[in-house]
Amino acid sequence: MRPEALALLAAACWAVSSLFSAPPAQRLGAFAFSRWRMVFASLILWGLALASGGWRSLDMATVALLGLSGVVGIFIGDTALFSCMNRLGPRRSGVLYATHALFSCVLAWAWLGETVWGWALLGSGLLVGGVMVAVAWGKRGDETHAWEQTRGPLAIGVGLGLLSALCQSLGTLMIKPLMVTGVDPVAASATRMSLALGAHTLLFASGWSGARAQAPLRRQDAFLIFMSAAVAMALGMTLILIALRDGQAGLVAVMSSVTPVLILPLLWLVYRRRPATGAWLGAALAVAGTALILG
């Protein structure tokens, strides 16, 4: 399967996982939810890596680079994203996070010498623009949800959103050269996840109140978190690493940025609430861009 198609599948995994993530994340709090999700994802990934023997492809230098990637992309990136979401809500934080595709294209050109031309360049522009239109103008006129309110200075929220996008790009690009050496993608995902979890555990051990759970973990919470970890972090992130092994980092990042658009029909299906006109327009642009890239 083409790397761009694998990245699109990863975006679909992240979209589906959001349906599992919302209830426990709201109940436990962002940091406790992320920590438990990393625990489940690490167990799943290491089980697969041990069963397949993929762990044998790791060495100390590889583990160090994967660990740095996990701390930058997963620990710092996710922490900044959740902090941005708490200030600006999921809709506006989604717009800011979608810029990781633009960061990735620029950094891949400067760092790896990758270039995107022709129909792929036009398609990338349409896709990223469509994602931003879908999220920025996806609010219905009668929406008065608390998530649409701004908490604290707007500039800080914007800065956190851009930081999360930049860390996502850096965390992905720094392991692109490593993936072409034959490192097992599942073992690589397990290593990134485990070391990011280690950083999360240190944050929890520091005694910072924000890292503690807002409520005790229930059996239903554990099931939903496990499903989110399996779909998004075990399957989705492994697909991204496989795509990076064979494809251009910039295009992989662009294709994986369509998650906000893929969430739209899922939310309509689950909550029976039709997306706004702007969301449909953005989705159409994203589909057109995807067709140009894959065509």
C-alpha positions as semicolon CSV with decimal commas, in nm:
position;residue;x (nm);y (nm);z (nm)
1;M;0,000;0,000;0,000
2;R;0,126;0,350;-0,083
3;P;0,272;0,550;0,209
4;E;0,017;0,828;0,157
5;A;-0,267;0,576;0,185
6;L;-0,115;0,438;0,507
7;A;-0,104;0,791;0,649
8;L;-0,470;0,836;0,555
9;L;-0,555;0,513;0,737
10;A;-0,366;0,642;1,041
11;A;-0,576;0,960;1,032
12;A;-0,889;0,743;1,019
13;C;-0,766;0,551;1,326
14;W;-0,720;0,877;1,517
15;A;-1,067;0,994;1,413
16;V;-1,231;0,670;1,530
17;S;-1,036;0,672;1,856
18;S;-1,173;1,016;1,943
19;L;-1,514;0,855;2,000
20;F;-1,359;0,627;2,263
21;S;-1,146;0,904;2,413
22;A;-1,398;1,179;2,489
23;P;-1,585;1,029;2,790
24;P;-1,282;0,910;2,996
25;A;-1,076;1,219;2,905
26;Q;-1,348;1,447;3,038
27;R;-1,393;1,241;3,353
28;L;-1,028;1,175;3,444
29;G;-0,868;1,490;3,304
30;A;-0,633;1,525;3,009
31;F;-0,308;1,427;3,181
32;A;-0,442;1,123;3,366
33;F;-0,619;1,005;3,052
34;S;-0,300;1,041;2,844
35;R;-0,096;0,857;3,102
36;W;-0,334;0,559;3,118
37;R;-0,359;0,552;2,740
38;M;0,020;0,534;2,713
39;V;0,025;0,248;2,965
40;F;-0,218;0,042;2,757
41;A;-0,048;0,133;2,428
42;S;0,295;0,036;2,564
43;L;0,166;-0,302;2,683
44;I;0,003;-0,374;2,346
45;L;0,303;-0,267;2,142
46;W;0,564;-0,447;2,353
47;G;0,352;-0,762;2,345
48;L;0,351;-0,750;1,965
49;A;0,721;-0,661;1,944
50;L;0,820;-0,947;2,171
51;A;0,596;-1,197;1,991
52;S;0,727;-1,101;1,646
53;G;1,090;-1,063;1,748
54;G;1,095;-0,704;1,623
55;W;1,268;-0,592;1,944
56;R;1,591;-0,743;1,805
57;S;1,615;-0,454;1,556
58;L;1,676;-0,209;1,841
59;D;2,012;-0,096;1,974
60;M;2,111;0,170;2,227
61;A;2,159;0,447;1,969
62;T;1,821;0,366;1,812
63;V;1,649;0,361;2,151
64;A;1,801;0,698;2,242
65;L;1,676;0,863;1,921
66;L;1,332;0,704;1,950
67;G;1,311;0,815;2,311
68;L;1,395;1,174;2,220
69;S;1,133;1,159;1,946
70;G;0,874;1,027;2,193
71;V;0,948;1,295;2,452
72;V;0,930;1,576;2,194
73;G;0,641;1,448;1,982
74;I;0,423;1,262;2,233
75;F;0,500;1,403;2,579
76;I;0,565;1,772;2,503
77;G;0,345;1,780;2,191
78;D;0,044;1,616;2,354
79;T;0,083;1,818;2,673
80;A;0,087;2,144;2,476
81;L;-0,211;2,030;2,269
82;F;-0,423;1,943;2,573
83;S;-0,326;2,273;2,738
84;C;-0,428;2,459;2,423
85;M;-0,754;2,265;2,410
86;N;-0,832;2,359;2,769
87;R;-0,789;2,727;2,680
88;L;-0,940;2,750;2,331
89;G;-1,155;2,439;2,295
90;P;-1,117;2,151;2,050
91;R;-1,235;2,340;1,740
92;R;-0,978;2,620;1,748
93;S;-0,701;2,400;1,885
94;G;-0,769;2,169;1,590
95;V;-0,701;2,453;1,347
96;L;-0,370;2,529;1,515
97;Y;-0,267;2,163;1,537
98;A;-0,338;2,113;1,166
99;T;-0,041;2,340;1,095
100;H;0,185;2,046;1,176
101;A;0,150;1,946;0,811
102;L;0,292;2,281;0,702
103;F;0,571;2,261;0,959
104;S;0,655;1,911;0,838
105;C;0,673;2,012;0,472
106;V;0,906;2,305;0,547
107;L;1,125;2,107;0,788
108;A;1,141;1,807;0,552
109;W;1,263;2,040;0,276
110;A;1,522;2,209;0,502
111;W;1,632;1,899;0,695
112;L;1,586;1,605;0,459
113;G;1,597;1,778;0,121
114;E;1,246;1,663;0,030
115;T;1,043;1,865;-0,220
116;V;0,680;1,845;-0,326
117;W;0,588;1,963;-0,677
118;G;0,312;1,949;-0,934
119;W;-0,021;1,790;-0,852
120;A;0,106;1,669;-0,515
121;L;0,187;2,028;-0,414
122;L;-0,154;2,153;-0,528
123;G;-0,324;1,861;-0,354
124;S;-0,133;1,928;-0,031
125;G;-0,243;2,290;-0,034
126;L;-0,607;2,196;-0,092
127;L;-0,599;1,928;0,176
128;V;-0,442;2,142;0,449
129;G;-0,662;2,438;0,356
130;G;-0,969;2,215;0,360
131;V;-0,888;2,084;0,706
132;M;-0,852;2,438;0,841
133;V;-1,173;2,555;0,674
134;A;-1,363;2,254;0,808
135;V;-1,250;2,320;1,164
136;A;-1,243;2,702;1,162
137;W;-1,588;2,743;1,004
138;G;-1,735;2,417;1,128
139;K;-1,930;2,578;1,411
140;R;-2,307;2,598;1,371
141;G;-2,472;2,932;1,440
142;D;-2,670;2,798;1,735
143;E;-2,368;2,646;1,911
144;T;-2,313;2,795;2,261
145;H;-2,100;2,517;2,409
146;A;-1,847;2,604;2,679
147;W;-1,570;2,474;2,452
148;E;-1,616;2,782;2,232
149;Q;-1,510;3,014;2,517
150;T;-1,156;3,146;2,560
151;R;-0,995;3,080;2,899
152;G;-0,694;3,299;2,975
153;P;-0,493;3,511;2,729
154;L;-0,561;3,421;2,365
155;A;-0,192;3,458;2,271
156;I;-0,089;3,187;2,518
157;G;-0,348;2,946;2,378
158;V;-0,232;3,013;2,022
159;G;0,130;2,968;2,124
160;L;0,056;2,633;2,288
161;G;-0,129;2,513;1,978
162;L;0,158;2,606;1,749
163;L;0,407;2,447;1,990
164;S;0,210;2,120;1,980
165;A;0,214;2,124;1,600
166;L;0,588;2,198;1,586
167;C;0,670;1,922;1,836
168;Q;0,459;1,674;1,638
169;S;0,656;1,762;1,324
170;L;0,995;1,745;1,493
171;G;0,915;1,419;1,671
172;T;0,817;1,256;1,342
173;L;1,093;1,395;1,122
174;M;1,379;1,310;1,356
175;I;1,307;0,937;1,312
176;K;1,251;0,943;0,935
177;P;1,620;0,856;0,861
178;L;1,603;0,582;1,123
179;M;1,301;0,407;0,973
180;V;1,474;0,346;0,639
181;T;1,747;0,143;0,816
182;G;1,511;-0,149;0,878
183;V;1,401;-0,082;1,236
184;D;1,083;-0,271;1,317
185;P;0,794;-0,017;1,319
186;V;0,610;-0,188;1,606
187;A;0,921;-0,201;1,825
188;A;0,995;0,161;1,735
189;S;0,642;0,265;1,837
190;A;0,675;0,072;2,162
191;T;1,002;0,245;2,245
192;R;0,869;0,593;2,170
193;M;0,558;0,527;2,374
194;S;0,742;0,383;2,674
195;L;0,990;0,668;2,706
196;A;0,715;0,928;2,662
197;L;0,526;0,744;2,938
198;G;0,841;0,766;3,151
199;A;0,838;1,144;3,113
200;H;0,468;1,151;3,202
201;T;0,539;0,938;3,511
202;L;0,811;1,180;3,624
203;L;0,564;1,466;3,586
204;F;0,314;1,275;3,799
205;A;0,580;1,194;4,061
206;S;0,673;1,563;4,084
207;G;0,349;1,620;4,272
208;W;0,202;1,870;4,027
209;S;-0,172;1,870;4,090
210;G;-0,264;1,900;3,721
211;A;-0,113;1,558;3,648
212;R;-0,340;1,380;3,895
213;A;-0,669;1,217;3,802
214;Q;-0,985;1,415;3,865
215;A;-1,177;1,094;3,942
216;P;-1,095;0,727;4,011
217;L;-1,052;0,495;3,715
218;R;-1,364;0,283;3,653
219;R;-1,390;-0,041;3,455
220;Q;-1,578;0,136;3,177
221;D;-1,310;0,407;3,164
222;A;-1,038;0,142;3,138
223;F;-1,216;-0,030;2,848
224;L;-1,261;0,294;2,654
225;I;-0,901;0,400;2,716
226;F;-0,776;0,058;2,606
227;M;-0,975;0,085;2,281
228;S;-0,843;0,437;2,222
229;A;-0,486;0,319;2,285
230;A;-0,522;0,018;2,056
231;V;-0,674;0,211;1,765
232;A;-0,490;0,545;1,784
233;M;-0,155;0,484;1,948
234;A;-0,079;0,118;1,871
235;L;-0,226;0,093;1,519
236;G;-0,232;0,458;1,406
237;M;0,121;0,551;1,512
238;T;0,266;0,226;1,377
239;L;0,102;0,296;1,039
240;I;0,267;0,639;1,039
241;L;0,610;0,487;1,103
242;I;0,559;0,237;0,820
243;A;0,454;0,524;0,592
244;L;0,767;0,720;0,692
245;R;0,985;0,423;0,602
246;D;0,872;0,425;0,239
247;G;0,736;0,775;0,173
248;Q;0,816;1,145;0,191
249;A;0,780;1,284;0,542
250;G;0,605;1,598;0,418
251;L;0,336;1,414;0,223
252;V;0,284;1,165;0,506
253;A;0,226;1,455;0,746
254;V;-0,016;1,623;0,507
255;M;-0,222;1,307;0,460
256;S;-0,231;1,235;0,834
257;S;-0,368;1,585;0,904
258;V;-0,718;1,504;0,773
259;T;-0,836;1,363;1,107
260;P;-1,060;1,666;1,186
261;V;-1,241;1,617;0,854
262;L;-1,286;1,242;0,907
263;I;-1,436;1,309;1,250
264;L;-1,728;1,503;1,094
265;P;-1,929;1,207;0,960
266;L;-1,852;1,008;1,275
267;L;-1,994;1,283;1,496
268;W;-2,299;1,308;1,270
269;L;-2,349;0,932;1,297
270;V;-2,310;0,918;1,675
271;Y;-2,464;1,247;1,789
272;R;-2,716;1,296;1,505
273;R;-2,604;1,657;1,456
274;R;-2,541;1,769;1,098
275;P;-2,209;1,955;1,047
276;A;-2,217;2,321;0,950
277;T;-2,184;2,440;0,589
278;G;-1,823;2,543;0,642
279;A;-1,739;2,191;0,754
280;W;-1,881;2,047;0,432
281;L;-1,685;2,298;0,221
282;G;-1,362;2,216;0,402
283;A;-1,428;1,844;0,367
284;A;-1,481;1,884;-0,009
285;L;-1,150;2,068;-0,044
286;A;-0,972;1,803;0,161
287;V;-1,119;1,522;-0,052
288;A;-1,011;1,699;-0,371
289;G;-0,661;1,744;-0,233
290;T;-0,642;1,380;-0,128
291;A;-0,749;1,269;-0,476
292;L;-0,474;1,479;-0,638
293;I;-0,206;1,338;-0,404
294;L;-0,312;0,976;-0,444
295;G;-0,383;1,015;-0,816
